[in-house]
mmCIF file of C-alpha atoms in Angstrom:
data_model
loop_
_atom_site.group_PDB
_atom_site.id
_atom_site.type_symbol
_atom_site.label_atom_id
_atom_site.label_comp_id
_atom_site.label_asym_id
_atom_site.label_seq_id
_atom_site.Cartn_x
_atom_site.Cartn_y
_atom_site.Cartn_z
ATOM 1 C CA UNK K 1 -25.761 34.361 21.391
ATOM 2 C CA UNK K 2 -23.940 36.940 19.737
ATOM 3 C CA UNK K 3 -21.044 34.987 19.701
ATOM 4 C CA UNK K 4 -23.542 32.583 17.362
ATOM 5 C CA UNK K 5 -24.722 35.176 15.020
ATOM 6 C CA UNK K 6 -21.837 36.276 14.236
ATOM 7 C CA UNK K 7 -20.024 32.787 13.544
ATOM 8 C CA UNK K 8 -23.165 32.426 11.440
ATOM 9 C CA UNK K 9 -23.039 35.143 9.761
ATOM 10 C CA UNK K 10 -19.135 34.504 8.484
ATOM 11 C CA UNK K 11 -20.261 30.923 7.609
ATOM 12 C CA UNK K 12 -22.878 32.611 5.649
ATOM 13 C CA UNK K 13 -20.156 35.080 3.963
ATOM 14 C CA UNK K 14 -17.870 32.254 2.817
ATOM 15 C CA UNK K 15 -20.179 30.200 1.414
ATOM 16 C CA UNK K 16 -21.307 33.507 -0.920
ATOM 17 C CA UNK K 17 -17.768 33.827 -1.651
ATOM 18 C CA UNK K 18 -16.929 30.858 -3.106
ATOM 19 C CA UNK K 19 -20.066 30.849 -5.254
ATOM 20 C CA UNK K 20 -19.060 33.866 -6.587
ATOM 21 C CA UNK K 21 -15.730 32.431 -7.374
ATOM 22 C CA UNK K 22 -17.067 29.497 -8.960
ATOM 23 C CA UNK K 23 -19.449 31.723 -10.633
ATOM 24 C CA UNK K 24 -16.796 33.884 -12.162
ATOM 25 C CA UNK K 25 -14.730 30.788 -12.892
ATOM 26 C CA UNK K 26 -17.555 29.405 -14.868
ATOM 27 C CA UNK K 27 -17.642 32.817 -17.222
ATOM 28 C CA UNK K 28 -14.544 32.723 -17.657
ATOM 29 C CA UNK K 29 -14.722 29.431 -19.364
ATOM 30 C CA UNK K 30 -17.623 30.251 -20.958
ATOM 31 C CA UNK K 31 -15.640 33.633 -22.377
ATOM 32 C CA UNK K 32 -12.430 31.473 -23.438
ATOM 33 C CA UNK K 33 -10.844 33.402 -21.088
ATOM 34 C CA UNK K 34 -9.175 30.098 -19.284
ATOM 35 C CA UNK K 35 -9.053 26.589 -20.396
ATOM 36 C CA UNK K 36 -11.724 24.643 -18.380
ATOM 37 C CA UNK K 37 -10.116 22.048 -15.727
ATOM 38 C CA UNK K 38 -9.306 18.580 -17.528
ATOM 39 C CA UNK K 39 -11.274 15.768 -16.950
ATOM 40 C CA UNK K 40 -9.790 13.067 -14.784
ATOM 41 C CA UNK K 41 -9.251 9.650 -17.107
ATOM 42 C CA UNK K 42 -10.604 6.488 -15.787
ATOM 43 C CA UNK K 43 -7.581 3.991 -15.287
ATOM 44 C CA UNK K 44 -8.590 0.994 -17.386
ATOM 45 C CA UNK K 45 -7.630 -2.149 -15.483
ATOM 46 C CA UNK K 46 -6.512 -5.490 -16.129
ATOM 47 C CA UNK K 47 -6.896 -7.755 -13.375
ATOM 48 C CA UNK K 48 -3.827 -10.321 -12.875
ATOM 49 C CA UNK K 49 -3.643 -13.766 -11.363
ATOM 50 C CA UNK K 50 -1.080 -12.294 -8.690
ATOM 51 C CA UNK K 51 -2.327 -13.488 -4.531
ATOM 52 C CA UNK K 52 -0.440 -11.591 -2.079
ATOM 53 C CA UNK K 53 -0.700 -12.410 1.267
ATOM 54 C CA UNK K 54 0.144 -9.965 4.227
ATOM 55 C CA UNK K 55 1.293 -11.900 7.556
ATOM 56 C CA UNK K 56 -0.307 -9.994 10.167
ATOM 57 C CA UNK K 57 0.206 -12.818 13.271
ATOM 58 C CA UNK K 58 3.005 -10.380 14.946
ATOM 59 C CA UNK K 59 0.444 -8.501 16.693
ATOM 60 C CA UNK K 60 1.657 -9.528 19.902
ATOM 61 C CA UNK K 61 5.378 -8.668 19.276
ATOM 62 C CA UNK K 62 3.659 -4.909 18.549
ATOM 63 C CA UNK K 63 2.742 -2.041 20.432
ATOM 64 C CA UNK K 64 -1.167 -0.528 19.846
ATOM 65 C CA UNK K 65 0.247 2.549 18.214
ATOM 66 C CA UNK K 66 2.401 0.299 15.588
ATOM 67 C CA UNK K 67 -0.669 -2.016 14.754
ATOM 68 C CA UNK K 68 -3.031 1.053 14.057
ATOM 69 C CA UNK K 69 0.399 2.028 11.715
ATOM 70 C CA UNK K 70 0.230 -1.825 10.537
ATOM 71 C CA UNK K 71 -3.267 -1.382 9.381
ATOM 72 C CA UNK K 72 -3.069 2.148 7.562
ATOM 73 C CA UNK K 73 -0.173 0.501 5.864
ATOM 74 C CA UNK K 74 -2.567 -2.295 5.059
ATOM 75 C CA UNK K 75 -5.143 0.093 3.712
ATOM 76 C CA UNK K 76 -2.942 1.974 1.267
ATOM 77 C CA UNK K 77 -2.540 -1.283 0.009
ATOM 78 C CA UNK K 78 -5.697 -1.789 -0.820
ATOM 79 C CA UNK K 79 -5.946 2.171 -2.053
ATOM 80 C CA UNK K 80 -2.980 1.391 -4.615
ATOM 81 C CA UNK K 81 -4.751 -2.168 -6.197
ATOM 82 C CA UNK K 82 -7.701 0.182 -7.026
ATOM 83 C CA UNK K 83 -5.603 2.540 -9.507
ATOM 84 C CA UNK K 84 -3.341 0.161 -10.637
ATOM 85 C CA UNK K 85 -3.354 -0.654 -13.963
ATOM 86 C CA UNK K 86 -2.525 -4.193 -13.252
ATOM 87 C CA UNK K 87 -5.412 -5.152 -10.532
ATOM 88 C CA UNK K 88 -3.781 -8.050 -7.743
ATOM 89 C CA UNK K 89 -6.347 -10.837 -8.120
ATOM 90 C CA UNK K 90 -6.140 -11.399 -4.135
ATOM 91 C CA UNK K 91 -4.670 -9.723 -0.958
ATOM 92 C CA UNK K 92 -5.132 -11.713 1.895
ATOM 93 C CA UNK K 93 -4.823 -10.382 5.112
ATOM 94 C CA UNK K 94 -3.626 -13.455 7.486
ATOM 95 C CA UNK K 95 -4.206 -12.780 11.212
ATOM 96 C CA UNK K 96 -4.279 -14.857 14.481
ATOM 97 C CA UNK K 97 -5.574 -12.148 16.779
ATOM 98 C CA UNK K 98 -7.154 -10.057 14.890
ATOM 99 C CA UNK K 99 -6.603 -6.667 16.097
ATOM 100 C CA UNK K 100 -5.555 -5.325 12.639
ATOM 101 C CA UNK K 101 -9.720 -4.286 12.189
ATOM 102 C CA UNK K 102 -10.642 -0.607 10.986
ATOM 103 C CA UNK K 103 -10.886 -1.083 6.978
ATOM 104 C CA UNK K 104 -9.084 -4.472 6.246
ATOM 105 C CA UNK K 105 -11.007 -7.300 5.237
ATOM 106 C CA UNK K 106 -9.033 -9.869 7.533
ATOM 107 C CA UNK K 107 -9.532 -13.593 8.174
ATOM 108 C CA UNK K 108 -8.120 -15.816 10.701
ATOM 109 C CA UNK K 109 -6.664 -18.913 8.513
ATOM 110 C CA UNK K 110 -3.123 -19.820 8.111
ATOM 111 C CA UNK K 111 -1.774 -19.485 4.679
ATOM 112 C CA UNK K 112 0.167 -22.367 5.203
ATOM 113 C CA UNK K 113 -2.955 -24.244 5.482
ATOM 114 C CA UNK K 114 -4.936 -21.692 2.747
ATOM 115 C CA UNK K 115 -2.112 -22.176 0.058
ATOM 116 C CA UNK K 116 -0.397 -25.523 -1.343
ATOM 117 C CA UNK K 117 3.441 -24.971 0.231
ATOM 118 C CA UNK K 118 4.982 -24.600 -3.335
ATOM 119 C CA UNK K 119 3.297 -21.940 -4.548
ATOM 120 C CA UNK K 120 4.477 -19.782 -1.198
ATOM 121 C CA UNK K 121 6.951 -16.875 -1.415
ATOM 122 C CA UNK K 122 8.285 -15.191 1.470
ATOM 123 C CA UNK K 123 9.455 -12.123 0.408
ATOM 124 C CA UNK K 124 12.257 -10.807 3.027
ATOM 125 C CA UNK K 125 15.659 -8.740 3.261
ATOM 126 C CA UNK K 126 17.270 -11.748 5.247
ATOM 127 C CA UNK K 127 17.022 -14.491 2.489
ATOM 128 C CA UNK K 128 19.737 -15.393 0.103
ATOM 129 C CA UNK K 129 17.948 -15.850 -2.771
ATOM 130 C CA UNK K 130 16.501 -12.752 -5.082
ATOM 131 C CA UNK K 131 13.466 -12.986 -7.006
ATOM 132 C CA UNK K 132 14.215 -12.168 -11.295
ATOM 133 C CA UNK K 133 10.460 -11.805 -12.147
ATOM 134 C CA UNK K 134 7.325 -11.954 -10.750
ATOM 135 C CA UNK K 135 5.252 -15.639 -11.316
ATOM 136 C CA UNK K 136 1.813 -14.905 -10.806
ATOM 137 C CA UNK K 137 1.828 -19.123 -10.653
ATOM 138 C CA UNK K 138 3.087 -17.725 -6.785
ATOM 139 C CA UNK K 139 1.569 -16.476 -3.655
ATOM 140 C CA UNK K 140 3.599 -13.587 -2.209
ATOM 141 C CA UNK K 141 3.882 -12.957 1.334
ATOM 142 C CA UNK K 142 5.047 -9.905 3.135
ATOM 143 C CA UNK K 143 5.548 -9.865 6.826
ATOM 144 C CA UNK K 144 3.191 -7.376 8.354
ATOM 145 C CA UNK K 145 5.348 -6.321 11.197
ATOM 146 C CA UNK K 146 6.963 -2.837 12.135
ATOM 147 C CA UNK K 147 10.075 -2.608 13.335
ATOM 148 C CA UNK K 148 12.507 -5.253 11.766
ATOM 149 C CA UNK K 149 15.519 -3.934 13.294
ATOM 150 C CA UNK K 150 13.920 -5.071 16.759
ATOM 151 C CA UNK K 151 12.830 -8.539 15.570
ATOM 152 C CA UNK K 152 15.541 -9.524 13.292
ATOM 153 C CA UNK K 153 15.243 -12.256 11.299
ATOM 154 C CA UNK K 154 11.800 -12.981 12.239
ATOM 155 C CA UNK K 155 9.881 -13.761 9.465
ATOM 156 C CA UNK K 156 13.329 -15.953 7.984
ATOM 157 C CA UNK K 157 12.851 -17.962 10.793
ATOM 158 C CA UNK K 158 9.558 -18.175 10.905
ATOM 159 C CA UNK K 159 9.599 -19.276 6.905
ATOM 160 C CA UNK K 160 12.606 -21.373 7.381
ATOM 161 C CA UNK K 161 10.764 -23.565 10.156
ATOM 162 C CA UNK K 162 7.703 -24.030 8.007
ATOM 163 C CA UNK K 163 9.578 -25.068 5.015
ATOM 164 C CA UNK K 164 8.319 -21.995 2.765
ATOM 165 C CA UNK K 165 10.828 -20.623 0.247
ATOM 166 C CA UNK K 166 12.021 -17.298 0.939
ATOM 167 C CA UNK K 167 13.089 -14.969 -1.847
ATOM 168 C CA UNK K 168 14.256 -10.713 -2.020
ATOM 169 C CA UNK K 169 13.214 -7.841 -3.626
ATOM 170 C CA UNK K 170 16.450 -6.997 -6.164
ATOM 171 C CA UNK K 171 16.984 -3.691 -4.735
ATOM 172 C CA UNK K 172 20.821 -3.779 -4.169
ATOM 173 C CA UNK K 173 21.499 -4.139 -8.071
ATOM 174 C CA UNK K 174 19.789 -1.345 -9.053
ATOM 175 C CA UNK K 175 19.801 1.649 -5.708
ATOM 176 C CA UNK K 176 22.231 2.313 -3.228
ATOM 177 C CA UNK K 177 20.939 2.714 0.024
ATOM 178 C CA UNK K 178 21.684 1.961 3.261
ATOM 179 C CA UNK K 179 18.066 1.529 4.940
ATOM 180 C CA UNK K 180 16.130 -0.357 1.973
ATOM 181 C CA UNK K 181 15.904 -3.469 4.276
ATOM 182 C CA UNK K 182 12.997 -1.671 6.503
ATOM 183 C CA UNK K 183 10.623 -0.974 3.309
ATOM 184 C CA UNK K 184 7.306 -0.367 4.499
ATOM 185 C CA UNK K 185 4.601 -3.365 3.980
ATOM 186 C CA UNK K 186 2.613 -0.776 1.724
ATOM 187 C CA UNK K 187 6.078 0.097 -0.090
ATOM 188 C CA UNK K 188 6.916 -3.326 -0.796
ATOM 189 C CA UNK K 189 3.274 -3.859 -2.181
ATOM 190 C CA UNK K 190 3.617 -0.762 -4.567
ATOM 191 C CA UNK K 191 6.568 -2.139 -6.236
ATOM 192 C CA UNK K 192 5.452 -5.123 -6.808
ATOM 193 C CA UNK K 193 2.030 -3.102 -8.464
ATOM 194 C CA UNK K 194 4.820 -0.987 -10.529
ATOM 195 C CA UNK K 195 6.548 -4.592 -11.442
ATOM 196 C CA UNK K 196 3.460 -5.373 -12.990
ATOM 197 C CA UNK K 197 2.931 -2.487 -14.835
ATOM 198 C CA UNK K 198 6.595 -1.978 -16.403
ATOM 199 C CA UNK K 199 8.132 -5.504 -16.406
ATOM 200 C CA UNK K 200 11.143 -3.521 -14.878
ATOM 201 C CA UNK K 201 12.371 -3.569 -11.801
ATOM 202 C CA UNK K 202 14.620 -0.594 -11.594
ATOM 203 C CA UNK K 203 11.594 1.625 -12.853
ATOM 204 C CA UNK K 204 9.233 -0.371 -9.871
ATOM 205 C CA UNK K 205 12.034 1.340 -7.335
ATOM 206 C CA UNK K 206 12.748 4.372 -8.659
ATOM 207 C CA UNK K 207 8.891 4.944 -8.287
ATOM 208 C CA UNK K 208 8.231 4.001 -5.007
ATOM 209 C CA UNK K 209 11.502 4.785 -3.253
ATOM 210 C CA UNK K 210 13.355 7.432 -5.305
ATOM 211 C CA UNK K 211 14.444 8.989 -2.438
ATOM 212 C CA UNK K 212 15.529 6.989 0.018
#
């Protein structure tokens, strides 16, 4: 019990504290003693015809731990559209089983049968062809799968068999680095948000992977 009192009694004593602080911060202000905190600016947003589509039907080539990963990748997704300047018209998360849950809206339809077949992009390391601009005529898919290195080529072969064109993210023209071909799916989302907001490709990068 006095174990309780006491752990009351310091809750209690911090709480005082900081309303003192924010009591003194507030005279201050009042004083001109310090500039008061500036106001955060709404982001004005224009909304885009741009679908992407994440491919989340490699939940059985995953472990649990990298499809809880998969779907916190998913959700900064999501967290990204919302203070984007440039709002994607449509995410689509694509799922057989389902197990990518906790905060993605997921369905279980096939884009192949969702989408007409020309408007599909497969965006991958693997393919041969790189993507100049964004058409927002296109629906862009990114494979939602973890570890690349372990399934290599899969979503190439996967597009390749379905007759979907595949297309790459110009990376190699403008950074040098020796690991870009495992971007995150979140990562690869980002820059195409960035695209959209700077018509510039090397500026997309150098935002989202200036690091790397």
């Amino acid at each position: 019990r006095q174990y309780k009192k006491t752990k009351l009694e310091r809750r209690r004593a911090e709480k005082e504290r900081i309303k003192r602080k924010k009591a003194e911060f507030r005279e201050k202000i009042d004083k001109g003693l310090i500039a008061p905190s500036p106001k955060k600016q709404r982001i004005e947003q224009n909304p885009t015809n741009l679908r992407i589509v994440i491919d989340c039907s490699f939940n059985n080539l995953m472990t649990q731990k990298e499809i809880n990963s998969m779907a916190k990748q998913i959700i900064c997704c999501y967290s990204a559209n919302k203070v984007s300047p440039h709002l994607i018209g449509e995410i689509c998360i694509m799922s057989h089983g389902g197990q990518i849950k906790d905060g993605v809206m997921w369905n279980t339809n096939l884009y192949e049968e969702t989408f007409d077949k020309e408007e599909l992009v497969y965006l991958m390391a693997d393919s041969n062809d790189r993507i100049l601009e964004i058409d927002e005529g296109k629906v862009y898919i990114i494979g939602g799968i973890m570890d690349k290195n372990r399934h290599k080529k899969l979503c190439y072969e996967k597009a390749s068999k379905q007759g979907i064109r595949t297309m790459q993210l110009p990376i190699g023209e403008y950074i040098k680095m020796a690991s870009w071909k495992v971007l995150t799916v979140n990562h690869v989302f980002e820059i195409l948000l960035k695209y959209m907001e700077h018509k510039d490709w090397e500026k997309a990068f150098l935002e989202i992977i200036p690091h790397r």
